[in-house]
Every structure is written in C-alpha cells, then in structure tokens.
Phi, psi and omega in degrees: 000143181208184175222168187281339181284315178232076187291345180278349178269078183268156174217153183281136179275127183273332183238153177268120183277118180276136180269120179281149179055054183297332182291327183269356181286137181291132183274138178247121183261345181213155182293324183290355176274351179287128181276090180204150178272356182279141180280114184288337175296314177292326179299315180297318179297317180294321180294318178297320177297317179297319177296320180295324180287317185286332181271117181282341179273174180284139180261123180056037177057034179227149179299129185292337179297332179296321179296313180299319184290305187291321180288327176295318178295323178294317179293327177294319182294333179256012176059048178224025179275116185240005186279123177286168185292325183280359179285337177210151182252017181273128182273145174286159182224196184297338180294335177299320179296321179294321181292327180282313179287339186057036179215167175284172186294323181294321177289321177294329178297323178278346184261012178134341180294328179296315179295323179293319179293324176296317182291325184277325183267356180060029175269125185288337182212130174243133180295143182278347183260032177293141175279170183295327180291326177292318179295320179298319179292321179294321178293320181293326180284343180266176176281109187292325178299318178295321177293325176297318178299316180291324178295322177297322178290322179298320181271005175064035169267073187292325180294319177294321178295320178296318179294322179294322177292321180295338178283347178084024180265339190266138181267177187293317184298317180293325178296319181293320176294322176295325176296326176294321177297317179294323178294323176296321177295321180291328181278345182284115182288346181285338180283158179289160185296318181293327177290322178292320177293322178297315179296324179292320178293320178294326176298316177296321179295315180291322177297319176298324177295318179296317178292327177295316177298317178299319178296321178294321177297315180295320179295317179294324179292322181291328182272339185226106179261064185281325183254124181229155176272190187293335180267008177083013179272134180287150181276125179273095184294320180296318178293322178295323178292319183290317188257303185294318180274352172085018180292325178293322176295324176296318178295326179289316180295322179276359178056047179269086184293326181296322179289320182291325182273000181294142184296323180297315179295320179296319179295321179296316180292323177297322178294325178288325181283308192250354181090357177211158185283325184280186182296145183267007184294338177292338182256014181299315180298320179295319180296318180295318179296316179295324179292326181286328183263006184296329177296337181264332184273320186295325173300329176289322179293339176291341181268315185207138177233002184264346177295148187307311180288325180288329178296318178295318179296320179296319179296324178289316179290341182278355176292138180302324180295318179296320177299314180293322181295314179293324177296319179293318177298322177296319177297315181296318178297318178297319179295322178296316178294322180294316178294323176298320178294317181294325186274322191236334187235040186287311185273352179261123178275102181227202186295333179294319178295318180294322178295318179293321178296318178297320179293319178293324177294321177296321177297318178295318178296321180293319178293323177295321177295319178297320178296319179294317179295320179296321177293323179292324180272006180061041178229032182293323179296322178295323178294319182292323182281353179286126184294322184289327175293319176297323178294322178297315178295323177295319178300315181294320180293315181295320179296320179296319178296320179294320180289328177292330180269001188295316185283321185272318184232087186291324183291309174300326178296319179297319180297316181293319179291327174295319176299322176297319179297321179295317179296323177293323178295322176292324182297326183286342175298330177297327177291327179289345180294346178293333183291139179291337181267323182270330184302307179299326179294319178294326177294319179297317179298319179296319181289335181279350178296330180296315177294323179295321180296317178295323179291322181295330178296314179295317182294325181295321179295314181293318181295322178295316181297321180290315185298315180294316181294317182295316180291325180291325179286327184271332184233114183278336182239120179222149180252148181276081177228164183294325180296322179291323178295320176297321179295324179295315185285342181290336184299308184282329185286312185288339178292333177291331184261321180208154179277106181268111183276134177245116182273128182251141181283149179280160181275103180238005183268132182263341183285149183287331183291327185262353185293329182281341180265338185252313184289145180295141179271180178294322178297321179292332177284332179279334186304317179301324178292323176295323178295320178294320178295319178295319177298323179295319184281309188281309187285315186273309187284304187290317180294321175291327174296320178297320178296319178294321178296317178298321180296316180293318179295322180297318179295323180286318186279334185299323179287322183275345183294335176300319181287322178294319178292323176297323176295320178297313181294326177294318177296320177296318180297319177293318182297313184278347171284330179275327183296155173281174183284345186274124183285183185296319187287358176246011185291323178294329177285333181288329188303309180294323179294320178297319178295321179295317178294327178295318179295318179296320180294321179297316179296315180295320180295317179296320180293315180293323179295318179293319178295319180295321179293323178293320179294321179294323177293323178294321179295322179293319179294328179277000178089012180266118181257136181248116183266110181287338181292334181271351181270140179236132182285122179289162182288332174297319176290328178294323177290334180267005184294320178281139181299153182295322183294333177293316181288333183272320188251340183251292177193166180280097184287346180278356184295321186271005179289134175259098185279141177292329179294329177292316177295322178293323178296320177292321179296317180293320179293322178295320177291327179290332180282002182297121175072015182279336183256124179277149179284129181283173180296325179294323178291327174296319175298324177297318178296319177297321178295322177296319177296319177297322177297320178297316179297320179296320178295320177296319178296321178295320177296318178296318178295323178296317178295320178297320178296321178295318177297316179297321179294321177296317178297319179295322178295318178296316179297321179294322178295315178297320178297320178296320178294319178296318180296320179295319178295318178297318179298320178295319178297319179295323178295318178295317179298321179296321178294318178296320179296323179295318178294319179297317179297320179296318180295316180297318180294320178293318179295321179296319178294321180293317179295320180296324180290322179292324180291327182278345186296316179299323181296317178297325182292317179298317180294000000 
C-alpha cells in the first residue's frame, strides 16, 4: 500500500480489501484509462524503489541496491525523481555513472568522465589506459552525487541535473565544473541556437545556486563562532572553501565571471585580505601607522604574542594585506638605498653597502625558508616553476657576483650591479599586481609581449636588409670591426625612433684624384630613395600594423585579463596567508628568536611528555583503562597540533588543514539552499521546449515504426507481385505452345483442303 504524495513509502497490506458490488464496478482494461494527473510510469518506479528499501532481504535473488540505483537514475533522466535524501541511506556508486552514460566505465571515461575526475581531484594528468577497476576506485573516492550531476550534463539531461541541484545534494565545486560544461555547449557553433541559449541560462542559474550556498556558509560562520584557533580567532569556513579548498581557483579556470563578481564572494575575500567585509579605506591611516612602527613593534612580538595588547597587534599584522604592504615598503626602501649607492657611494664601502648586503642575506634566508616550506607542503615543483622565485635567486646570484668584483674590477662590477637594479625594479612590478587598477594593465602588457616578439622578427629582417644596403651604397670602404658593425645597424634602428639627418658635402674638388673620394657616387644618390622606401615600409606600414595588432590583442585580452589577475591575487592571498608577519628585511633578526623558541618548546614538550606518561602509568596501576579508539580529536586540538613557534616564525601550518566543520558547513548550506531560487519565465519556456522535444521524439519514433510497417507491407506486396508475374509468364509460355500447335494444325488442314479442291481440275485435264 502507498499514496501518491510519497509513493516510495510503501507498507505491506495485512488484509485483502473486498470490492463491494463487483458486478457494477466499471472495468479498467488499461492504465492509460485511469483519470489521474500522476505519471504511472514514475509511480511504478517509486513503488519498486520503496519495496526494495523496505524489504531487507533480496528481491528476485538480486541485490536490492541495484533497483534503487538504476530506477533513481532513470527517474533523474526524465525529471521525475522525488525521493528525498533521508528516505533511504543507500549510497550511489560507480554503477550510477554507467546507467546515465548507458556505457561501461572505460567508454564513459573516454566520453567525459576523465575530464570530470581531473577537475575534481586536481590531478593535472590522468592516464588514458586506466582499467575499469582503476576508474571504479577513482569514482568511489570522489563525490558520486557530484559525478552523477556532471554525467547528466554531459548527456544533456538538463532537467534531471536541475532537479538534482534543487534537492541540495550537489556541492559548489561540482556546480562550477558543471558551469564549464554548459559554457562549452554554448560556445559550440554546431549546436542549435535554442540549445546554446538554454545552456547559457542554466549556467547563470547554477552559478546563482553556488553563490547562494557560499552566502549561507558565510552567514552561518558570522553567526556561530564555534571553532576557534589558539589565539581565539574564529574559522572562516567560506574563506577556507574559496581559497584553501580551491573553489576560487575552479571559478577562475572555468572563467565563471558571474561567480567572481558576486558581492558575497567579494565580501569574503575582502574579509580575508583586510579583516572586514566592507571597504578598507577607513583603516588606511591605521595601516600606514602600523607599517611605520613595525620595526619597533615586531621585535617585541618575537618575544610574546599572547599578551592582550600584543595579541591585537599580532592579529593586525597577520592580515595578508598588511604583510604585502610592509613587504612593498621594504622593497621600495631597498631600491632607494640601492640607487643612492649606485649614484653616490659606489666605490666607498660604507654603511649603505652593509645594509644592502644584510637585506640580500635576508632575501636568501627567506627564499630558502620558502623552498623548505614548499617541500613540506608537497608544492616544491610549483615553487620551482614560479618565475618570480627564479628571478629572486637570479638577483641574489648576480648581486653576489657584482660585489665580488667590486674591489678588483670596478667597471664590470658597476655593470653587473646596474643589471641587479634593473631586475629588482622588474621584481617590484609583481607587488603592484595586487592593485585592482594596475594589476589588469600589467597582465595585458604581459600578454601583448607575444605579439611584440612576432612583430620584431619581421622588423629585424627588413631592418637588416635596409641597414646593410644603405651603408654599402654610402660607404665604399668599410672595415670589419665592432664599431663599424654598430654603425651599420644604427641606420635602420634610429630611423624608427627619430629622423637622423646626415649632411653630405658638395662636390667642389676639381682634381681627378679627389673627385672619387669627396663627390657623391651613384650609390649615394640612390640611397635617399632606398631610405624613403624603408620609411614607407617600416615606419608607416609596420608600425601601424603593430598598433592594429595591439588594438585587436587588447580587445581579446581585456576580457580574459580579469581571470588572470584573479589568479594572481589568489596566489598572493595564499602566499601571504602562509607567510609569517615578519617581512624580508627582518628575517636575520627572526632567526635567533626562532631558535630560542624552538629550544623552549623542546624542553616543555619533554617535560609534558614525561608527566603524561607518568599519569598514564598511575591510571593503569589503579585499574583505569583509557581506550584511545573511543577518543576523537576535536578540531580545536587539531588547530593546536602544530607548535606555536612554527606558525609564528616558519609558516602557517594550519592553512592546509581540511576541517570536518568546514565540510559540514558546506553540506548544511547546500541543504539550506533547497528550493530557494525560483524558476524564471525563461526556464519555464525551457521546460516547455523540453516537453516539445519529448513529443517530437515520440512522433519521430511513431513515424519510424509506421515507415517500418509500410516497408514490410511493400516488401510483401512486391513478393506477391513477383509471384503473379511469374505465374502469368508461365501461362503465356503455355499459351504460346498451344498457339504453335494450333497454327500447325490449321496449316496442315489448309494444305489438305487445297489439294482436294484441285483434284477435279487435274482429273478433267
């Protein structure tokens, strides 16, 4: 027995209900004769699922989970899945993917499952020759509900994917990856216009769902500070999901501009950067003041950070924006001192040289610490591939070479140190990328270098041909020296930047010996025309072509630079969230304090370990048994697991922790977002269009069946016609034989009659 509202909640009927007046009851011969708006196909599926759930034994000697799995996937594909999550506790598995793709796992892996697993597991490369057991293990380790959602989008069951999201089972990461699938469908010109528009509308709908879940997580975190770290700071679950768990990076890779520009996401990132959701301009004065007094305050913080006034200062200096701001001020101060040394104190070894050496030593110690931390976090390859880290090591090596040559070889040393200054000036541009106004512009310039490099190749060939030809026509005698080669190349290069006039002397010599050396030759008379031709090609044509290329590149890159700049700011946020509060120029001062705290921690740890061991031995002797299997480490203790000196002097070791409370917050927010977004009129039109598509498919199937029947009938008729034709041909053959015999008889009779008529005449004659 069941009901139409919750058909999966079945129960066994104990009594047989007798129908009174059975003779007068109207007979129903087919299901489609029942007057009801409920879909009986879905009703039967729900009832079978309910029976499978309620019956603990095997149904029809088959595992009952198979019924729940396959029928649920079927109901999802036709948008009629109504079973809530708490109605059954059976988890879906890899077979769900097979039921949606209607293929085995290896074929589904090649049809899009491989790309989905790469996006979800953050593995840059998956082998294409995986066996089915490997794919099954990878699917089992992932969130199967999310993979079901992505499989529905791959097979274009958009209504089922929408229904699955509305149930609150799908997380933010899967939604963002699904938006990328919809964007690919929208960009594919082979699809119909209405299908592309539908995918674009669904992308906006799913993005709104992801931002809604993020907003609920942020709201719950703001209202409930249940989990705190050792310094009493509440854990920002929304920020950890966006940055630590990589959801923001997923939005950048999928180019989901709507998610990045959402106010909720922006407020969360502002709180992580500046400590508050709103604009930080109210705290500009406080930030500047803290940055100016940091050389006097931070040495005190190296001793203690738990005292009430020092704790507040540590929390302010621990903001990523403050770390980046103080780091930038340190770079600018170093460049000013470095330029002062190059201009005024180059050959004198004084305090400026010692200050620069100390800053470079601090930079080397900081880079070595970053390499060790990257190796500990299993991100050493990422550190090595970072261009700015390679530039830092190059700066230190070049500076060391310049300082070693300073006393013996001052001129080469000056050149090398000038090169170091140029590299440091380029390095500080990376710090300016944090600005919302300067960052995208720097990204555009970086992307335009590729077009500039291709243009310079073409320009170099034309400039070389002009320079050699022009110099050869004007100067008949040249020597193979470096000065002459520079003079040759100057003709074409300087003409692009400025018009360099060359004044030629008039021919005033009358003697024959000097006329060939002073008077212009034929080549010198042709050279101005060659110069004009070069100016027409290089200055007018090529430079204007470069401007046109830059304009086109700017339009293409301007839209994508938002995502590149977002990636830069995300990397900066991760970098400065892990970094300690102490900038580069204080790293040498940090080293002795860090070693002292390490020694104190070792002594305290040994003392606590010995006391703990003694207490446990006393409990054992007293008969008190402590079962570790029943104890669970709280998240507060997990946050305190790493020593304080590691987080203060080395790096923030709590950054990579995957907290269960964060996952629980996302799960609760996803369930809370159930049914919060209403379907727009366009989505209603989409549903009507889907219904029309179903009707069209049914009509096509009916027409196909009619065509098959007609073809069979035509084949039968053709067979019968062939048999009739064969019978007629046989009859005609028989008739022809009979006619031949009749003609023979008639001919014989005619001859006989003719002979009888002639006989009397012969007799008379």
